[in-house]
Amino acid sequence: MGRTMRTPIIAGNWKLNNTISEAVALTTALKDLVADCAGVEIIVAPTFTALATVSDIIRDSNIRLAAQDVYWEDSGAFTGEVSAPMLKDAGCDYIIIGHSERRQYFGETNESVNQKVKTALSHDLKPIICVGEQLEDREAGRTETVIENHVSGGTAGLSSAQLLSSIIAYEPVWAIGTGKTATPAQAQEVHSYIRKLLKDAYSADVASQVRIQYGGSVKPENAAELMSQPDVDGALVGGASLQAESFAEIVKSAIL
Ligand code: 13P
């Protein structure tokens, strides 16, 4: 199965940016710019505080909502956390899980990622499972080892059906926010390795259906070339998703 059988998926990870009023302005502008875009899944991931408001704006549009994290308990004495039922209630369909910033700064581990992935799936929310090597891993020739560890750790115990409801995002840490994008060939090499891992763990059929996004300094100028690679099924966009025009251009470059 080729890339054409997998619907491309472009997600904007807003990270720690945008007040509610800024989120309203960005979403309203984006909604107009991508109103005619079909054949591509479009996702925005605001901060928790803006989710419900953004959800109201994109109701009946072709934009879907993601959260940037989730906790695995539904409710209880867990100060500061947000649960899957709450995210569903706020209008989310997706949750970004295990972003490298969470692994680096907030102690996220493969185990917590896996627990959150299972929690999301059990609430009918689709996890976007982030994996990616640091610069020193790449320079030491450990890219595949790290990717194998993140992919097998994050997806541990998932059924084929659960894996098919999940998205993998390959984000080389050295390319995030640095302006240093992986070359299309570098991205393709790791995406194809991830697909091989999924084939070995599940089946060729399942692996051929899972969508794998690339993330790390994706811009309107490089998006089309990255997405022309056979195993690159979309983009997880940080900085360039904070401007409606640049994010819309990236969305359009995913339409074949
Ligand atoms: P940038 O696009 O800003 O490099 O961020 C990528 C990213 O981390 C998306 O999750």
Coordinates of N, CA and C in Angstrom, one line a residue, residues 68-72 95-104 106-121 126-132 147 149-158 166-169:
Q68 N -2.4 18.5 24.2 CA -0.9 18.3 24.2 C -0.5 17.2 25.2
D69 N -1.4 16.8 26.0 CA -1.0 15.8 27.1 C -2.3 15.3 27.7
V70 N -2.1 14.3 28.5 CA -3.3 13.7 29.3 C -2.7 13.0 30.5
Y71 N -3.6 12.9 31.5 CA -3.2 12.0 32.7 C -4.0 10.7 32.6
W72 N -3.5 9.7 33.2 CA -4.1 8.4 33.0 C -5.3 8.1 34.0
I95 N -4.8 13.2 21.1 CA -3.9 13.7 22.1 C -2.5 13.5 21.7
I96 N -1.7 14.5 21.7 CA -0.2 14.4 21.5 C 0.3 13.8 22.8
I97 N 1.1 12.7 22.6 CA 1.6 12.0 23.8 C 3.1 11.7 23.6
G98 N 3.9 12.1 24.7 CA 5.3 11.7 24.7 C 6.1 12.7 23.8
H99 N 5.7 13.9 23.7 CA 6.5 14.9 22.9 C 7.9 15.0 23.6
S100 N 8.9 15.2 22.8 CA 10.2 15.2 23.3 C 10.4 16.3 24.4
E101 N 9.6 17.4 24.3 CA 9.7 18.4 25.4 C 9.2 17.9 26.7
R102 N 8.2 17.0 26.6 CA 7.7 16.4 27.9 C 8.7 15.3 28.4
R103 N 9.4 14.6 27.4 CA 10.4 13.7 27.9 C 11.6 14.4 28.5
Q104 N 12.0 15.5 27.9 CA 13.2 16.2 28.3 C 13.0 17.0 29.6
F106 N 9.9 17.2 31.6 CA 8.8 16.8 32.6 C 8.8 15.4 32.9
G107 N 9.9 14.7 32.7 CA 10.1 13.4 33.2 C 9.3 12.3 32.5
E108 N 8.8 12.6 31.3 CA 8.0 11.6 30.6 C 8.9 10.4 30.2
T109 N 8.4 9.2 30.4 CA 9.2 8.0 30.1 C 8.3 7.1 29.2
N110 N 9.0 6.1 28.6 CA 8.2 5.2 27.7 C 7.0 4.6 28.5
E111 N 7.2 4.3 29.8 CA 6.2 3.7 30.6 C 5.0 4.7 30.7
S112 N 5.3 5.9 31.1 CA 4.2 6.9 31.2 C 3.5 7.2 29.9
V113 N 4.3 7.2 28.8 CA 3.8 7.4 27.5 C 2.8 6.2 27.1
N114 N 3.3 5.0 27.4 CA 2.4 3.9 27.1 C 1.1 3.9 27.9
Q115 N 1.2 4.3 29.2 CA 0.0 4.3 30.0 C -1.0 5.4 29.5
K116 N -0.4 6.5 29.0 CA -1.3 7.6 28.5 C -1.9 7.2 27.2
V117 N -1.1 6.5 26.3 CA -1.6 6.0 25.0 C -2.8 5.1 25.3
K118 N -2.6 4.2 26.2 CA -3.7 3.2 26.5 C -5.0 3.9 27.0
T119 N -4.7 4.9 27.9 CA -5.8 5.7 28.4 C -6.6 6.4 27.3
A120 N -5.8 7.1 26.5 CA -6.5 7.8 25.3 C -7.3 6.8 24.5
L121 N -6.7 5.7 24.1 CA -7.5 4.8 23.3 C -8.7 4.2 24.0
K126 N -7.6 9.5 19.8 CA -6.5 9.0 19.1 C -5.2 9.6 19.5
P127 N -4.2 8.7 20.0 CA -2.9 9.2 20.4 C -2.0 9.5 19.2
I128 N -1.3 10.7 19.3 CA -0.2 11.0 18.4 C 1.0 10.7 19.2
I129 N 1.7 9.6 18.9 CA 2.8 9.1 19.8 C 4.1 9.6 19.2
C130 N 4.8 10.5 20.0 CA 6.0 11.1 19.5 C 7.2 10.3 19.8
V131 N 8.1 10.2 18.8 CA 9.4 9.5 19.0 C 10.4 10.3 18.4
G132 N 11.7 10.1 18.8 CA 12.8 10.9 18.1 C 14.1 10.9 18.9
I147 N 14.8 5.0 18.3 CA 13.5 4.9 17.7 C 12.8 3.6 18.1
N149 N 13.3 1.8 20.7 CA 13.0 1.9 22.1 C 11.7 2.7 22.3
H150 N 11.6 3.9 21.6 CA 10.4 4.7 21.8 C 9.2 4.1 21.2
V151 N 9.3 3.5 20.0 CA 8.2 2.9 19.3 C 7.7 1.7 20.1
S152 N 8.6 0.8 20.4 CA 8.1 -0.4 21.1 C 7.6 -0.1 22.5
G153 N 8.3 0.9 23.2 CA 7.8 1.3 24.5 C 6.4 2.0 24.5
G154 N 6.3 2.9 23.5 CA 5.0 3.6 23.4 C 3.8 2.8 23.0
T155 N 4.1 1.8 22.2 CA 3.0 1.0 21.6 C 2.8 -0.4 22.3
A156 N 3.6 -0.6 23.4 CA 3.6 -1.9 24.1 C 2.2 -2.3 24.4
G157 N 1.8 -3.5 24.1 CA 0.5 -4.1 24.5 C -0.7 -3.6 23.7
L158 N -0.5 -2.8 22.6 CA -1.6 -2.4 21.8 C -2.0 -3.5 20.9
S166 N -3.9 4.8 16.2 CA -2.9 5.7 16.7 C -2.1 6.3 15.5
I167 N -1.4 7.4 15.8 CA -0.6 8.0 14.8 C 0.8 8.1 15.4
I168 N 1.8 7.9 14.7 CA 3.2 8.0 15.2 C 3.8 9.3 14.6
A169 N 4.4 10.1 15.4 CA 5.1 11.3 14.9 C 6.6 11.1 15.2

